Amino acid sequence: MAKLHFRPYIPNQTVLFPQRIDENIAANDPVRIVNTVVDNLNLDTFKKLYKDNGRCPYHPKMMLKVIIYAYMNNIYSCRKIEKLLLRDIHYIWLSGNEHPDFITINRFRNRVKEEINHVFTQLVLVLADKGFISLDVEYIDGTKIESKANKYTFVWRKSVEKHRAKLLDKIRILLKQVDETIAQENSVKDTSVEFTPAMLSDIVNELKEVLERQPATKDKEQKKALREKKKQLRELEGYRDKLMEYDSHLDTLGERNSYSKTDPDATFMRMKEDAMKNGQTKPGYNLQIGTENQFIIDFSLFPNPTDTLTLIPFFHSFQNRYNRLPNIGVADSGYGSEENYRFMQENGIEAFVKYNFFHKEQRPRYTPNPFHAESLYYNAEEDYYVCPMGQHMNRIGTKHDKTASGYITESGRYKAQRCQGCPLRGSCFKARGNRIIEVNYRLNQYKQQARERLLSEEGLKHRGRRCIEPEAVFGQMKYNMAYRRFRHIGEEMVTMDFAFFAIAFNIKKMCAKLIKEGKRLIKAVKFMFIGLFVTKDNWNIATCYQMNQKNAA
């Protein structure tokens, strides 16, 4: 029988000439793409974040490569990254066999919270220059992502205002009971005065001085009166502190209706991911993203749960990044408002934005309501509407409304002459008196323009494309990459974290597209980044992109 032989097994062997770390890493592995991309980014702004003296810090390019590659592999914990730097050959090669601990990794993320946004912009401009995207069209959508804050740390505006009003009443009653001279000088003359913590502090100080000047006495009645005044003084101090707390809550709320004590920048919203299925509100942020060809080209965070008020600030965010606005904007009906339509028209953005009831109007069996104001006949020359019974509805005035953002809308008001005894009254309207309708002509005009665009051949293309643009990105983000909840507190830190994620997402998407096209990744990416450097003041890639577009035309 032949003797059995095994290969030598020596765990603690010493190698005189060690092999290359990347010898066992595939040539087309995405880790090499991350290495090439970051090596060719302009990180000059990172240098100002470090001091000249002290211990030499880890190289920012190395730290950036490690964190981006970790985000590409659904790893967002600094402690897990620290372990991988000791175990995984990809991380060991990226870091050059350096071993920063989790505190150092987290400190680096916090240090570059402003600069990482510029790195994201650089990468998008490179993608635009190389034809992955055009930056001409932006598909916009939003999703609500839960904050790291505890869901039971809510502060509600209505509750604060109600308790503050009750507290002010208690303060007025108490001030009537304290020392008469102080009360008369500060509150009794005008009961409608709005107390402030500073005003109450002055009253408390004056009361203390009055009590200190009173002579000592052995009379029981006087001692009892003195104890009562001291008790009232303590109550007043407690009311002052409570009023200061309520005022602080209102300052933090700003224009919002709620916030979290753990994360004051987070607002309580209803999330789609509701495990209890009871509609419970949770602290979170409204994340708005703009995509093209399933690349993230812009993102921004908002505290308001509705999308209507986010569109114009989001376009400003795009303009700040790329010094221009997109030529085409595509969004769903949540963004269709008079203010948004007007902004896009005045800024030369071709709007493929739906409005409410657009989908309902496109149903085969849809029939408009004959009693609705838009279905009534309108005589433009004499400015009157005709109701279903044939009587004229003459104009009685103009109504102006103000939106939450301060935009003024204008609607014409028309009133029927006599609705009493009308056989169609029950179907037409049920309020008392004669029917009054309000018509917003400008909004109706914008809706007509949007309807024509959306039903055109180009509109059908963008409508079909919108379903697979931001929605696909949200699906990949939440389910494929497990990014369902923010891991930081504060809007500034959350924005930093998502900027890292957006960079990793775009690089991962670029790798997938290159592999699908059958190109060798490393050569393709090296060619992409030859001589391309972007700074905030020198947008040479954007200029290059515009020149390429002109040449193509």
mmCIF file with all atom_site columns, N, CA and C in Angstrom, residues 288-310:
data_model
loop_
_atom_site.group_PDB
_atom_site.id
_atom_site.type_symbol
_atom_site.label_atom_id
_atom_site.label_alt_id
_atom_site.label_comp_id
_atom_site.label_asym_id
_atom_site.label_entity_id
_atom_site.label_seq_id
_atom_site.pdbx_PDB_ins_code
_atom_site.Cartn_x
_atom_site.Cartn_y
_atom_site.Cartn_z
_atom_site.occupancy
_atom_site.B_iso_or_equiv
_atom_site.pdbx_formal_charge
_atom_site.auth_seq_id
_atom_site.auth_comp_id
_atom_site.auth_asym_id
_atom_site.auth_atom_id
_atom_site.pdbx_PDB_model_num
ATOM 1  N N  . GLN A 1 288 ? -34.857 63.272 -0.349  1.00 0.00 ? 288 GLN A N  1
ATOM 2  C CA . GLN A 1 288 ? -35.162 63.526 -1.752  1.00 0.00 ? 288 GLN A CA 1
ATOM 3  C C  . GLN A 1 288 ? -33.919 63.206 -2.585  1.00 0.00 ? 288 GLN A C  1
ATOM 4  N N  . ILE A 1 289 ? -34.110 62.425 -3.634  1.00 0.00 ? 289 ILE A N  1
ATOM 5  C CA . ILE A 1 289 ? -32.987 62.107 -4.515  1.00 0.00 ? 289 ILE A CA 1
ATOM 6  C C  . ILE A 1 289 ? -33.373 62.403 -5.965  1.00 0.00 ? 289 ILE A C  1
ATOM 7  N N  . GLY A 1 290 ? -32.375 62.766 -6.753  1.00 0.00 ? 290 GLY A N  1
ATOM 8  C CA . GLY A 1 290 ? -32.526 62.906 -8.188  1.00 0.00 ? 290 GLY A CA 1
ATOM 9  C C  . GLY A 1 290 ? -31.672 61.853 -8.861  1.00 0.00 ? 290 GLY A C  1
ATOM 10 N N  . THR A 1 291 ? -32.232 61.125 -9.808  1.00 0.00 ? 291 THR A N  1
ATOM 11 C CA . THR A 1 291 ? -31.502 60.033 -10.457 1.00 0.00 ? 291 THR A CA 1
ATOM 12 C C  . THR A 1 291 ? -31.537 60.202 -11.973 1.00 0.00 ? 291 THR A C  1
ATOM 13 N N  . GLU A 1 292 ? -30.592 59.584 -12.617 1.00 0.00 ? 292 GLU A N  1
ATOM 14 C CA . GLU A 1 292 ? -30.576 59.457 -14.072 1.00 0.00 ? 292 GLU A CA 1
ATOM 15 C C  . GLU A 1 292 ? -29.811 58.194 -14.415 1.00 0.00 ? 292 GLU A C  1
ATOM 16 N N  . ASN A 1 293 ? -30.424 57.359 -15.226 1.00 0.00 ? 293 ASN A N  1
ATOM 17 C CA . ASN A 1 293 ? -29.823 56.074 -15.591 1.00 0.00 ? 293 ASN A CA 1
ATOM 18 C C  . ASN A 1 293 ? -29.496 55.258 -14.341 1.00 0.00 ? 293 ASN A C  1
ATOM 19 N N  . GLN A 1 294 ? -30.318 55.462 -13.296 1.00 0.00 ? 294 GLN A N  1
ATOM 20 C CA . GLN A 1 294 ? -30.203 54.781 -11.996 1.00 0.00 ? 294 GLN A CA 1
ATOM 21 C C  . GLN A 1 294 ? -28.916 55.133 -11.249 1.00 0.00 ? 294 GLN A C  1
ATOM 22 N N  . PHE A 1 295 ? -28.317 56.265 -11.566 1.00 0.00 ? 295 PHE A N  1
ATOM 23 C CA . PHE A 1 295 ? -27.244 56.843 -10.768 1.00 0.00 ? 295 PHE A CA 1
ATOM 24 C C  . PHE A 1 295 ? -27.838 57.961 -9.916  1.00 0.00 ? 295 PHE A C  1
ATOM 25 N N  . ILE A 1 296 ? -27.359 58.105 -8.705  1.00 0.00 ? 296 ILE A N  1
ATOM 26 C CA . ILE A 1 296 ? -27.790 59.215 -7.853  1.00 0.00 ? 296 ILE A CA 1
ATOM 27 C C  . ILE A 1 296 ? -27.005 60.453 -8.265  1.00 0.00 ? 296 ILE A C  1
ATOM 28 N N  . ILE A 1 297 ? -27.710 61.480 -8.749  1.00 0.00 ? 297 ILE A N  1
ATOM 29 C CA . ILE A 1 297 ? -27.016 62.692 -9.199  1.00 0.00 ? 297 ILE A CA 1
ATOM 30 C C  . ILE A 1 297 ? -27.202 63.843 -8.214  1.00 0.00 ? 297 ILE A C  1
ATOM 31 N N  . ASP A 1 298 ? -28.138 63.721 -7.290  1.00 0.00 ? 298 ASP A N  1
ATOM 32 C CA . ASP A 1 298 ? -28.324 64.754 -6.274  1.00 0.00 ? 298 ASP A CA 1
ATOM 33 C C  . ASP A 1 298 ? -29.147 64.161 -5.145  1.00 0.00 ? 298 ASP A C  1
ATOM 34 N N  . PHE A 1 299 ? -28.972 64.705 -3.944  1.00 0.00 ? 299 PHE A N  1
ATOM 35 C CA . PHE A 1 299 ? -29.770 64.276 -2.790  1.00 0.00 ? 299 PHE A CA 1
ATOM 36 C C  . PHE A 1 299 ? -29.840 65.419 -1.792  1.00 0.00 ? 299 PHE A C  1
ATOM 37 N N  . SER A 1 300 ? -30.860 65.393 -0.988  1.00 0.00 ? 300 SER A N  1
ATOM 38 C CA . SER A 1 300 ? -31.025 66.411 0.046   1.00 0.00 ? 300 SER A CA 1
ATOM 39 C C  . SER A 1 300 ? -32.020 65.894 1.076   1.00 0.00 ? 300 SER A C  1
ATOM 40 N N  . LEU A 1 301 ? -31.909 66.390 2.311   1.00 0.00 ? 301 LEU A N  1
ATOM 41 C CA . LEU A 1 301 ? -32.773 65.971 3.413   1.00 0.00 ? 301 LEU A CA 1
ATOM 42 C C  . LEU A 1 301 ? -33.657 67.134 3.839   1.00 0.00 ? 301 LEU A C  1
ATOM 43 N N  . PHE A 1 302 ? -34.933 66.825 4.132   1.00 0.00 ? 302 PHE A N  1
ATOM 44 C CA . PHE A 1 302 ? -35.901 67.844 4.514   1.00 0.00 ? 302 PHE A CA 1
ATOM 45 C C  . PHE A 1 302 ? -36.663 67.390 5.751   1.00 0.00 ? 302 PHE A C  1
ATOM 46 N N  . PRO A 1 303 ? -37.086 68.355 6.590   1.00 0.00 ? 303 PRO A N  1
ATOM 47 C CA . PRO A 1 303 ? -37.818 67.983 7.809   1.00 0.00 ? 303 PRO A CA 1
ATOM 48 C C  . PRO A 1 303 ? -39.322 67.822 7.592   1.00 0.00 ? 303 PRO A C  1
ATOM 49 N N  . ASN A 1 304 ? -39.869 68.331 6.483   1.00 0.00 ? 304 ASN A N  1
ATOM 50 C CA . ASN A 1 304 ? -41.315 68.261 6.278   1.00 0.00 ? 304 ASN A CA 1
ATOM 51 C C  . ASN A 1 304 ? -41.687 66.932 5.609   1.00 0.00 ? 304 ASN A C  1
ATOM 52 N N  . PRO A 1 305 ? -42.768 66.297 6.050   1.00 0.00 ? 305 PRO A N  1
ATOM 53 C CA . PRO A 1 305 ? -43.120 64.973 5.522   1.00 0.00 ? 305 PRO A CA 1
ATOM 54 C C  . PRO A 1 305 ? -43.685 64.995 4.115   1.00 0.00 ? 305 PRO A C  1
ATOM 55 N N  . THR A 1 306 ? -44.241 66.106 3.654   1.00 0.00 ? 306 THR A N  1
ATOM 56 C CA . THR A 1 306 ? -44.823 66.167 2.312   1.00 0.00 ? 306 THR A CA 1
ATOM 57 C C  . THR A 1 306 ? -43.758 66.560 1.287   1.00 0.00 ? 306 THR A C  1
ATOM 58 N N  . ASP A 1 307 ? -43.975 66.126 0.033   1.00 0.00 ? 307 ASP A N  1
ATOM 59 C CA . ASP A 1 307 ? -42.999 66.384 -1.023  1.00 0.00 ? 307 ASP A CA 1
ATOM 60 C C  . ASP A 1 307 ? -43.220 67.709 -1.732  1.00 0.00 ? 307 ASP A C  1
ATOM 61 N N  . THR A 1 308 ? -44.397 68.293 -1.596  1.00 0.00 ? 308 THR A N  1
ATOM 62 C CA . THR A 1 308 ? -44.731 69.487 -2.388  1.00 0.00 ? 308 THR A CA 1
ATOM 63 C C  . THR A 1 308 ? -43.757 70.630 -2.134  1.00 0.00 ? 308 THR A C  1
ATOM 64 N N  . LEU A 1 309 ? -43.398 70.850 -0.872  1.00 0.00 ? 309 LEU A N  1
ATOM 65 C CA . LEU A 1 309 ? -42.560 71.991 -0.516  1.00 0.00 ? 309 LEU A CA 1
ATOM 66 C C  . LEU A 1 309 ? -41.074 71.724 -0.703  1.00 0.00 ? 309 LEU A C  1
ATOM 67 N N  . THR A 1 310 ? -40.709 70.526 -1.150  1.00 0.00 ? 310 THR A N  1
ATOM 68 C CA . THR A 1 310 ? -39.286 70.185 -1.268  1.00 0.00 ? 310 THR A CA 1
ATOM 69 C C  . THR A 1 310 ? -38.738 70.384 -2.677  1.00 0.00 ? 310 THR A C  1
#
